[in-house]
Amino acid sequence: MKLAYWMYAGPAHIGTLRIASSFKNVHAIMHAPLGDDYFNVMRSMLERERDFTPVTTSVVDRNVLARGSQEKVVDNITRKDQEEHPDLIVLTPTCTSSILQEDLQNFVDRAQLESKGDVLLADVNHYRANELQAADRTLQQIVQYYIEKARRRDELVSGKTEHPSVNIIGTTTLGFHNQHDCRELKQLMAELGIEVNAIVPEGATVHQLKTLSRAWFNLVPYREIGLMTARYLEQEFGTPYVDITPMGVVETARCLRAIQRILNDQGAAVDYEAFIDEQTLHVSQAAWFSRSIDCQNLTGKKAVVFGDNTHAAAITKILAREMGIHVVWAGTYCKYDADWFREQVSEYCDEVIISEDNGAIGDAIARVEPSAIFGTQMERHVGKRLNIPCGVIAAPIHIQNFPIGYKPFLGYEGSNQIVDLIYNSFTLGMEDHLLEIFGGHDTKEVITKGISADSDLNWTKEAQAELNKVPGFVRGKVKRNTEKFARDRGFNEISLEVMYAAKEAVGA
Amino acid sequence: MTLAETQPQSLEFECDTGNYHTFCPISCVAWLYQKIEDSFFLVIGTKTCGYFLQNAMGVMIFAEPRYAMAELEEGDISAQLNDYEELKRLCAQIKRDRNPSVIVWIGTCTTEIIKMDLEGLAPKLEAEIGIPIVVARANGLDYAFTQGEDTVLAAMAARCPSKAPTTEIEKNERNAIQKLMHFGRKKEDVQQEESEYADHPPFVLFGSLPDPVVTQLTLELKKQGIKVSGWLPAKRYTELPVLEEGYYVSGVNPFLSRTATTLMRRRKCKLIGAPFPIGTDGTRAWIEKICSVFGIEPQGLAEREAQIWEGVEEYLSLIRGKSVFFMGDNLLEVSLARFLIRAGMTVPEIGIPYMDKRYQGAELALLEKTCHEMGVALPRIIEKPDNYTQLQRIKEMQPDLVITGMAHANPLEARGISTKWSVEFTFAQIHGFTNTRDILELVTRPLRRNNSLKDLGWSQLVKEEANV
């Protein structure tokens, strides 16, 4: 048992659901107790999704506990097959079904006999995999399923596309800025003259999967999701992949050069150097920013970085290599992939921290007192408590991290966005210090008050106590409205009764 | 034969498949740890439970909440680790860091399935570490959303002291509400005040409400000469009310049937079954019922109710004649529907997770009476609803407002159907005369929003009509 207040990566089934609901016309059925479908709320809230989230529950209740699911799961699958005609139904195990140890594969096989669509059991162990590992695995599982199916039916599309082309693998629903990243990558590919063969899973249909082999190469922008699929495709079709995250100016150039090498190996004869130069020097503002006086002021400032592998590693490199900022420590919560992280960042920071314990991370922040933090929503709140500004760079995230405006983290526009994020974090911190040193904006004593909250009315102790229970940000309004009500009716003392009468009459 | 005559004359109940969306009952820790200030809630479950709480509670998580997960690992599931030793280690840490007056263990689906004997372990560990441990099995196998509070309060009911304290000091410490009412006054004043109450047997209310609402309802009863001698739960665990045999009790929320049963069977209290004080009509009926049990003639209630209705006319004019569909997820549905029908709306369907016809008996009778008096059709009451078929009915009947969970709200709005998020009703102050306005504020918000956006032509925002 572990005492936990907060977790960075969610449970395994969330990963499976993120993959399933990223595809078009794929439905997930969770084998779970009532209330475990919170995923639907998150998707509907955070992504502001207009469509119903294609996830339902085959409810595990007392009866199921006593006698097993029996026909229930099979019925729910066939029912959903008839109601919504999905191409694929993914039966998703949860922590509860893991311990029940029912033969879910058997249910899937039986349901398959009656269903028009395909039925698949997500091969994920709740107690061994987290959200990210499960997502990686489920994507690979679905891709493999459809490639094998196509191969059996001899429907596999063979041969490469005429012009160089790419599959972008790993953009998902509820992924940090994934939609914006995806658009930026498509644009980048277009500028390089590379066709986009497929984007999986976000927005793809399962029918597209049999064409994955046509791409000249696969691009895996995120370390956490998509790598298993890319490796599978390499093994099956010899398709090479690029797994360099194009985040920051230097890494984007490195990614493009890797693409160039892969395409030239296949006889494309492309040269992206001129494009990289033009983008770096003149289009993206990030390289120029690192030369400007603003960035000079940041030199040697202390920062800490924490997040998932992809974002924490990339941001650490940007801070240290592209801005001259002193990264005291960089950390990740992807414990299962810690070696990769160490290898990526060790030369760019003093210390590497691998931990899933938010308390330990909070302590590590307090210990070094950085000028800015780059982390998840949890680190933002640690920053609030310690009065240190924080830029959010990775999940777990809140609704404000699903901006409507265009805010990619990848590619050249992404590097602009990151500059803004980093710069704003630091200047705010500086401003704070200046205010502290000089004692605030208005140091001269104020003689006349424009807005007065004083009153001639008497509040009884009970009423005053009750008023103090009203949340601070509306207390002034409640007080004013109550006093106006009392004055209008000629009360000269405000008791509890008067207070409630005011609330009833005027909504004070 | 007119259409009205084909309507059933008494309420009909149906039970559907139970494929519906609601919150897990462990969510009750979110409001109970805030209500019971010296408590600590330990949820014994998996990452799934933790993830739900973390996301559902939002910003509250960051305020060093007095709740935590005892996250079960593979070793716990396969019994390689000893439950007792593990819990002891965690509870000792909680005692060291927070020093609470009570630790509430919330049992989850996982502890049920692996049959972890929490009720058996608690008394042993309690004796060993010296902090009361209350066990509530608030799991998704058995319960929905607000029923979580019911399981906690039923467990708390067993911890209420059974003898009224004798010394004055103890009395002062014990009775929080009384203290609040007498705040800072001299003893003679207090004695004089005691005489303002009618002579009736001790009366305890149950149900967790924000402190301002507790004060409001207590004052409301005081006006009738009824003294509330305690409240389950109180602000602190150490202030749980005395419950002697023969005390009268009454519930303030519709989802507290286990607590009511426990109070009657185990504590030998007498339950006053009344409609719930939600909405001005409900509050009046609630007070009248309590008065009638104590043989008191209620004073000024009709005027008070009329006055409240008059004060909210601006809201009523917006909802009169409009229809509202309850998908059902928090058990407040019947009371809210009854209030909204009185306010002039029609209700085609009330979905509800679980219907205790005995505990909600008076509320159901008032609903029926309200429908007859307002001349509207009786709603269908659907227990354990099926969200999929409900969405089809919604599509067909196009109600003016759907009260539903967040999973369906945005997709319905995109299809031009106004929604109100049901969970807000559990967190907003909706009890008593005073908060009638707040319910209407919630209910009319989407309608007022529609009024301000109505000329923009943006109500249908999905391309093809998806399979609703």
Coordinates of N, CA and C in Angstrom, one line a residue, chain A residues 57-188:
Chain A
T57 N -20.1 1.5 -20.4 CA -19.6 0.6 -19.3 C -20.5 -0.6 -19.3
S58 N -19.9 -1.8 -19.3 CA -20.7 -3.0 -18.9 C -20.5 -3.1 -17.4
V59 N -21.6 -2.7 -16.7 CA -21.5 -2.4 -15.3 C -21.2 -3.7 -14.5
V60 N -20.2 -3.7 -13.6 CA -19.9 -4.7 -12.7 C -20.6 -4.4 -11.4
D61 N -21.6 -5.1 -11.0 CA -22.3 -4.8 -9.7 C -22.3 -6.1 -8.8
R62 N -23.1 -6.0 -7.8 CA -23.1 -7.2 -6.8 C -23.4 -8.5 -7.6
N63 N -24.4 -8.4 -8.5 CA -24.8 -9.7 -9.2 C -23.6 -10.3 -10.0
V64 N -22.9 -9.4 -10.6 CA -21.7 -9.8 -11.4 C -20.7 -10.5 -10.4
L65 N -20.6 -9.8 -9.2 CA -19.6 -10.4 -8.3 C -20.0 -11.8 -7.8
A66 N -21.3 -12.0 -7.7 CA -21.8 -13.2 -7.2 C -21.7 -14.4 -8.2
R67 N -22.1 -14.0 -9.5 CA -22.2 -15.1 -10.4 C -21.5 -14.9 -11.7
G68 N -20.6 -13.9 -11.8 CA -19.9 -13.6 -13.0 C -20.7 -12.8 -14.0
S69 N -20.0 -12.3 -15.0 CA -20.7 -11.4 -15.9 C -21.7 -12.2 -16.8
Q70 N -21.4 -13.5 -17.0 CA -22.2 -14.3 -17.9 C -22.5 -13.7 -19.2
E71 N -23.8 -13.5 -19.5 CA -24.1 -12.9 -20.8 C -24.0 -11.4 -20.9
K72 N -23.8 -10.8 -19.8 CA -23.9 -9.3 -19.7 C -22.9 -8.6 -20.7
V73 N -21.6 -9.0 -20.6 CA -20.6 -8.3 -21.5 C -20.9 -8.6 -22.9
V74 N -21.2 -9.8 -23.3 CA -21.5 -10.2 -24.6 C -22.7 -9.4 -25.1
D75 N -23.8 -9.3 -24.3 CA -25.0 -8.6 -24.7 C -24.7 -7.1 -24.9
N76 N -23.9 -6.6 -24.0 CA -23.5 -5.1 -24.2 C -22.7 -4.9 -25.5
I77 N -21.9 -5.8 -25.8 CA -21.1 -5.6 -27.0 C -22.0 -5.7 -28.3
T78 N -22.8 -6.7 -28.3 CA -23.7 -6.9 -29.5 C -24.7 -5.8 -29.6
R79 N -25.2 -5.3 -28.4 CA -26.1 -4.2 -28.4 C -25.5 -3.0 -29.0
K80 N -24.3 -2.7 -28.5 CA -23.6 -1.5 -29.1 C -23.3 -1.6 -30.6
D81 N -23.0 -2.8 -31.0 CA -22.8 -3.1 -32.4 C -24.0 -2.8 -33.2
Q82 N -25.2 -3.1 -32.7 CA -26.4 -2.8 -33.5 C -26.8 -1.3 -33.4
E83 N -26.6 -0.7 -32.2 CA -27.0 0.7 -32.0 C -26.2 1.6 -32.8
E84 N -24.8 1.5 -32.8 CA -24.0 2.5 -33.4 C -23.1 2.0 -34.5
H85 N -23.2 0.8 -34.9 CA -22.4 0.2 -35.9 C -21.0 0.6 -36.0
P86 N -20.2 0.5 -34.9 CA -18.8 0.9 -34.9 C -18.0 -0.1 -35.7
D87 N -16.9 0.3 -36.3 CA -16.0 -0.6 -37.0 C -15.4 -1.5 -36.0
L88 N -15.1 -1.0 -34.8 CA -14.4 -1.8 -33.9 C -14.9 -1.5 -32.5
I89 N -15.1 -2.6 -31.7 CA -15.4 -2.4 -30.3 C -14.2 -2.9 -29.5
V90 N -13.7 -2.1 -28.6 CA -12.5 -2.5 -27.7 C -13.1 -2.8 -26.3
L91 N -13.0 -4.0 -25.9 CA -13.4 -4.3 -24.5 C -12.2 -3.9 -23.7
T92 N -12.5 -3.1 -22.7 CA -11.4 -2.5 -21.9 C -11.5 -3.0 -20.4
P93 N -10.5 -3.7 -20.0 CA -10.5 -4.1 -18.6 C -10.1 -3.0 -17.7
T94 N -10.5 -3.0 -16.4 CA -10.1 -2.0 -15.4 C -9.5 -2.7 -14.2
C95 N -9.2 -2.0 -13.2 CA -8.6 -2.6 -12.0 C -9.5 -3.6 -11.5
T96 N -10.8 -3.3 -11.5 CA -11.8 -4.3 -10.9 C -11.8 -5.6 -11.7
S97 N -11.9 -5.4 -13.0 CA -12.0 -6.7 -13.8 C -10.7 -7.5 -13.8
S98 N -9.5 -6.8 -13.5 CA -8.3 -7.5 -13.4 C -8.4 -8.5 -12.3
I99 N -9.0 -8.1 -11.1 CA -9.0 -9.0 -10.0 C -10.1 -10.0 -10.1
L100 N -11.1 -9.7 -10.9 CA -12.2 -10.7 -11.0 C -11.7 -11.9 -11.8
Q101 N -10.7 -11.6 -12.7 CA -10.1 -12.7 -13.5 C -11.2 -13.5 -14.3
E102 N -12.1 -12.8 -14.9 CA -13.1 -13.4 -15.8 C -12.4 -13.6 -17.1
D103 N -12.8 -14.6 -17.9 CA -12.2 -14.8 -19.2 C -12.8 -13.9 -20.2
L104 N -12.3 -12.7 -20.2 CA -12.8 -11.6 -21.1 C -12.6 -12.0 -22.6
Q105 N -11.5 -12.7 -22.9 CA -11.2 -13.1 -24.2 C -12.3 -14.0 -24.8
N106 N -12.8 -14.8 -23.9 CA -13.9 -15.7 -24.3 C -15.2 -14.9 -24.6
F107 N -15.5 -13.8 -23.8 CA -16.6 -13.0 -24.1 C -16.4 -12.3 -25.5
V108 N -15.2 -11.9 -25.7 CA -14.9 -11.2 -27.0 C -15.1 -12.2 -28.2
D109 N -14.7 -13.4 -28.0 CA -14.8 -14.4 -29.1 C -16.3 -14.7 -29.4
R110 N -17.0 -14.8 -28.3 CA -18.5 -15.0 -28.5 C -19.2 -13.9 -29.1
A111 N -18.9 -12.7 -28.6 CA -19.5 -11.5 -29.2 C -19.2 -11.3 -30.6
Q112 N -18.0 -11.7 -31.0 CA -17.5 -11.5 -32.4 C -18.4 -12.3 -33.4
L113 N -18.9 -13.4 -32.9 CA -19.8 -14.3 -33.7 C -21.0 -13.5 -34.2
E114 N -21.5 -12.7 -33.3 CA -22.8 -12.0 -33.6 C -22.6 -10.6 -34.1
S115 N -21.4 -10.0 -33.9 CA -21.2 -8.6 -34.3 C -20.8 -8.4 -35.7
K116 N -21.3 -7.3 -36.3 CA -20.9 -7.0 -37.6 C -19.5 -6.4 -37.6
G117 N -19.3 -5.5 -36.6 CA -17.9 -4.9 -36.4 C -17.0 -5.8 -35.8
D118 N -15.7 -5.4 -35.7 CA -14.7 -6.2 -35.1 C -14.7 -6.0 -33.6
V119 N -14.3 -7.0 -32.8 CA -14.3 -6.9 -31.4 C -12.9 -7.3 -30.9
L120 N -12.3 -6.5 -30.0 CA -11.0 -6.8 -29.5 C -10.9 -6.6 -28.0
L121 N -10.1 -7.4 -27.4 CA -9.8 -7.2 -25.9 C -8.5 -6.4 -25.8
A122 N -8.5 -5.3 -25.1 CA -7.3 -4.6 -24.9 C -6.4 -5.4 -24.0
D123 N -5.2 -5.6 -24.4 CA -4.2 -6.4 -23.7 C -3.4 -5.6 -22.8
V124 N -4.0 -5.3 -21.6 CA -3.4 -4.3 -20.7 C -3.6 -4.8 -19.3
N125 N -2.5 -4.9 -18.5 CA -2.6 -5.3 -17.1 C -2.6 -4.0 -16.3
H126 N -3.7 -3.9 -15.6 CA -3.9 -2.7 -14.8 C -2.8 -2.4 -13.7
Y127 N -2.3 -3.5 -13.1 CA -1.3 -3.3 -12.0 C 0.1 -3.2 -12.5
R128 N 0.4 -3.4 -13.8 CA 1.7 -3.3 -14.3 C 2.0 -2.2 -15.2
A129 N 0.9 -1.7 -15.9 CA 1.1 -0.6 -16.8 C 0.3 0.7 -16.4
N130 N 0.9 1.8 -16.7 CA 0.1 3.1 -16.4 C -0.6 3.5 -17.7
E131 N -1.2 4.7 -17.6 CA -1.9 5.3 -18.8 C -1.1 5.3 -20.1
L132 N 0.1 5.8 -20.0 CA 0.9 6.0 -21.2 C 1.4 4.7 -21.8
Q133 N 1.8 3.7 -20.9 CA 2.2 2.4 -21.4 C 1.1 1.7 -22.1
A134 N -0.1 1.8 -21.4 CA -1.3 1.2 -22.0 C -1.7 1.8 -23.3
A135 N -1.6 3.1 -23.4 CA -1.9 3.7 -24.7 C -1.0 3.3 -25.8
D136 N 0.3 3.2 -25.5 CA 1.3 2.8 -26.5 C 1.0 1.4 -26.9
R137 N 0.7 0.5 -26.0 CA 0.4 -0.9 -26.3 C -0.9 -1.1 -27.1
T138 N -2.0 -0.3 -26.7 CA -3.3 -0.5 -27.3 C -3.2 0.0 -28.8
L139 N -2.4 1.0 -29.0 CA -2.3 1.5 -30.4 C -1.6 0.4 -31.3
Q140 N -0.6 -0.1 -30.7 CA 0.2 -1.2 -31.5 C -0.8 -2.4 -31.7
Q141 N -1.5 -2.7 -30.7 CA -2.4 -3.9 -30.8 C -3.5 -3.7 -31.9
I142 N -4.0 -2.5 -31.9 CA -5.1 -2.2 -33.0 C -4.4 -2.2 -34.4
V143 N -3.3 -1.6 -34.5 CA -2.6 -1.6 -35.8 C -2.3 -3.0 -36.3
Q144 N -1.7 -3.7 -35.3 CA -1.3 -5.1 -35.7 C -2.6 -5.9 -36.1
Y145 N -3.6 -5.8 -35.4 CA -4.9 -6.5 -35.6 C -5.3 -6.2 -37.1
Y146 N -5.4 -5.0 -37.5 CA -5.9 -4.7 -38.8 C -4.9 -5.0 -39.9
I147 N -3.6 -5.0 -39.6 CA -2.6 -5.4 -40.6 C -2.7 -6.9 -40.8
E148 N -2.8 -7.6 -39.7 CA -3.0 -9.1 -39.9 C -4.2 -9.4 -40.6
K149 N -5.3 -8.7 -40.2 CA -6.6 -9.0 -40.9 C -6.5 -8.8 -42.4
A150 N -5.9 -7.6 -42.8 CA -5.8 -7.3 -44.2 C -4.9 -8.3 -44.9
R151 N -3.9 -8.8 -44.2 CA -3.0 -9.7 -44.8 C -3.7 -11.0 -45.1
R152 N -4.5 -11.5 -44.1 CA -5.3 -12.7 -44.2 C -6.2 -12.6 -45.4
R153 N -6.8 -11.5 -45.6 CA -7.8 -11.3 -46.7 C -7.1 -10.8 -48.0
D154 N -5.8 -10.7 -47.9 CA -5.0 -10.3 -49.0 C -5.4 -8.9 -49.5
E155 N -5.7 -8.0 -48.5 CA -6.1 -6.7 -48.8 C -5.0 -5.7 -48.5
L156 N -3.9 -6.2 -48.1 CA -2.8 -5.3 -47.7 C -2.3 -4.5 -48.9
V157 N -2.3 -3.2 -48.8 CA -1.9 -2.4 -49.9 C -0.3 -2.4 -50.0
S158 N 0.2 -2.9 -51.1 CA 1.6 -3.1 -51.1 C 2.3 -1.9 -51.9
G159 N 3.6 -1.8 -51.7 CA 4.3 -0.7 -52.4 C 4.2 0.6 -51.7
K160 N 5.2 1.4 -52.0 CA 5.2 2.7 -51.4 C 4.5 3.8 -52.2
T161 N 4.2 4.9 -51.7 CA 3.6 6.0 -52.5 C 4.6 6.5 -53.5
E162 N 4.1 7.2 -54.5 CA 4.9 7.6 -55.5 C 5.9 8.7 -55.0
H163 N 5.4 9.6 -54.2 CA 6.3 10.7 -53.7 C 6.5 10.3 -52.2
P164 N 7.6 10.9 -51.6 CA 7.9 10.6 -50.2 C 6.7 10.9 -49.3
S165 N 6.5 10.0 -48.4 CA 5.3 10.2 -47.5 C 5.6 9.7 -46.1
V166 N 4.7 10.1 -45.2 CA 4.9 9.9 -43.8 C 3.6 9.5 -43.1
N167 N 3.8 8.6 -42.1 CA 2.7 8.4 -41.1 C 3.1 9.1 -39.9
I168 N 2.2 10.0 -39.3 CA 2.4 10.6 -38.1 C 1.7 9.7 -37.0
I169 N 2.5 9.2 -36.1 CA 1.9 8.2 -35.2 C 2.0 8.7 -33.7
G170 N 0.9 8.7 -33.0 CA 0.9 9.0 -31.6 C 0.1 10.3 -31.1
T171 N -0.6 11.0 -32.0 CA -1.4 12.1 -31.5 C -2.7 11.6 -31.1
T172 N -3.1 11.9 -29.8 CA -4.3 11.3 -29.2 C -5.2 12.4 -28.6
T173 N -6.4 11.9 -28.3 CA -7.3 12.8 -27.5 C -6.8 12.9 -26.1
L174 N -7.0 14.0 -25.5 CA -6.5 14.4 -24.1 C -5.0 14.4 -24.1
G175 N -4.3 14.5 -25.2 CA -2.9 14.6 -25.2 C -2.5 16.1 -25.1
F176 N -1.4 16.4 -24.5 CA -1.1 17.9 -24.2 C -0.8 18.6 -25.5
H177 N -1.7 19.5 -25.9 CA -1.6 20.3 -27.1 C -1.4 19.5 -28.4
N178 N -1.9 18.2 -28.3 CA -1.7 17.3 -29.5 C -2.4 17.8 -30.8
Q179 N -3.6 18.4 -30.7 CA -4.2 18.8 -31.9 C -3.5 19.9 -32.6
H180 N -2.9 20.9 -31.8 CA -2.1 22.0 -32.4 C -0.8 21.4 -33.0
D181 N -0.2 20.5 -32.2 CA 1.0 19.9 -32.7 C 0.8 19.2 -34.1
C182 N -0.3 18.5 -34.1 CA -0.6 17.7 -35.3 C -0.7 18.7 -36.6
R183 N -1.4 19.8 -36.4 CA -1.6 20.7 -37.5 C -0.2 21.3 -37.9
E184 N 0.6 21.6 -36.9 CA 2.0 22.1 -37.1 C 2.8 21.1 -37.9
L185 N 2.7 19.9 -37.5 CA 3.5 18.8 -38.2 C 3.0 18.6 -39.7
K186 N 1.7 18.7 -39.9 CA 1.2 18.6 -41.2 C 1.8 19.7 -42.1
Q187 N 1.7 20.9 -41.5 CA 2.2 22.1 -42.3 C 3.7 21.9 -42.6
L188 N 4.5 21.4 -41.6 CA 5.9 21.2 -41.8 C 6.2 20.2 -42.9

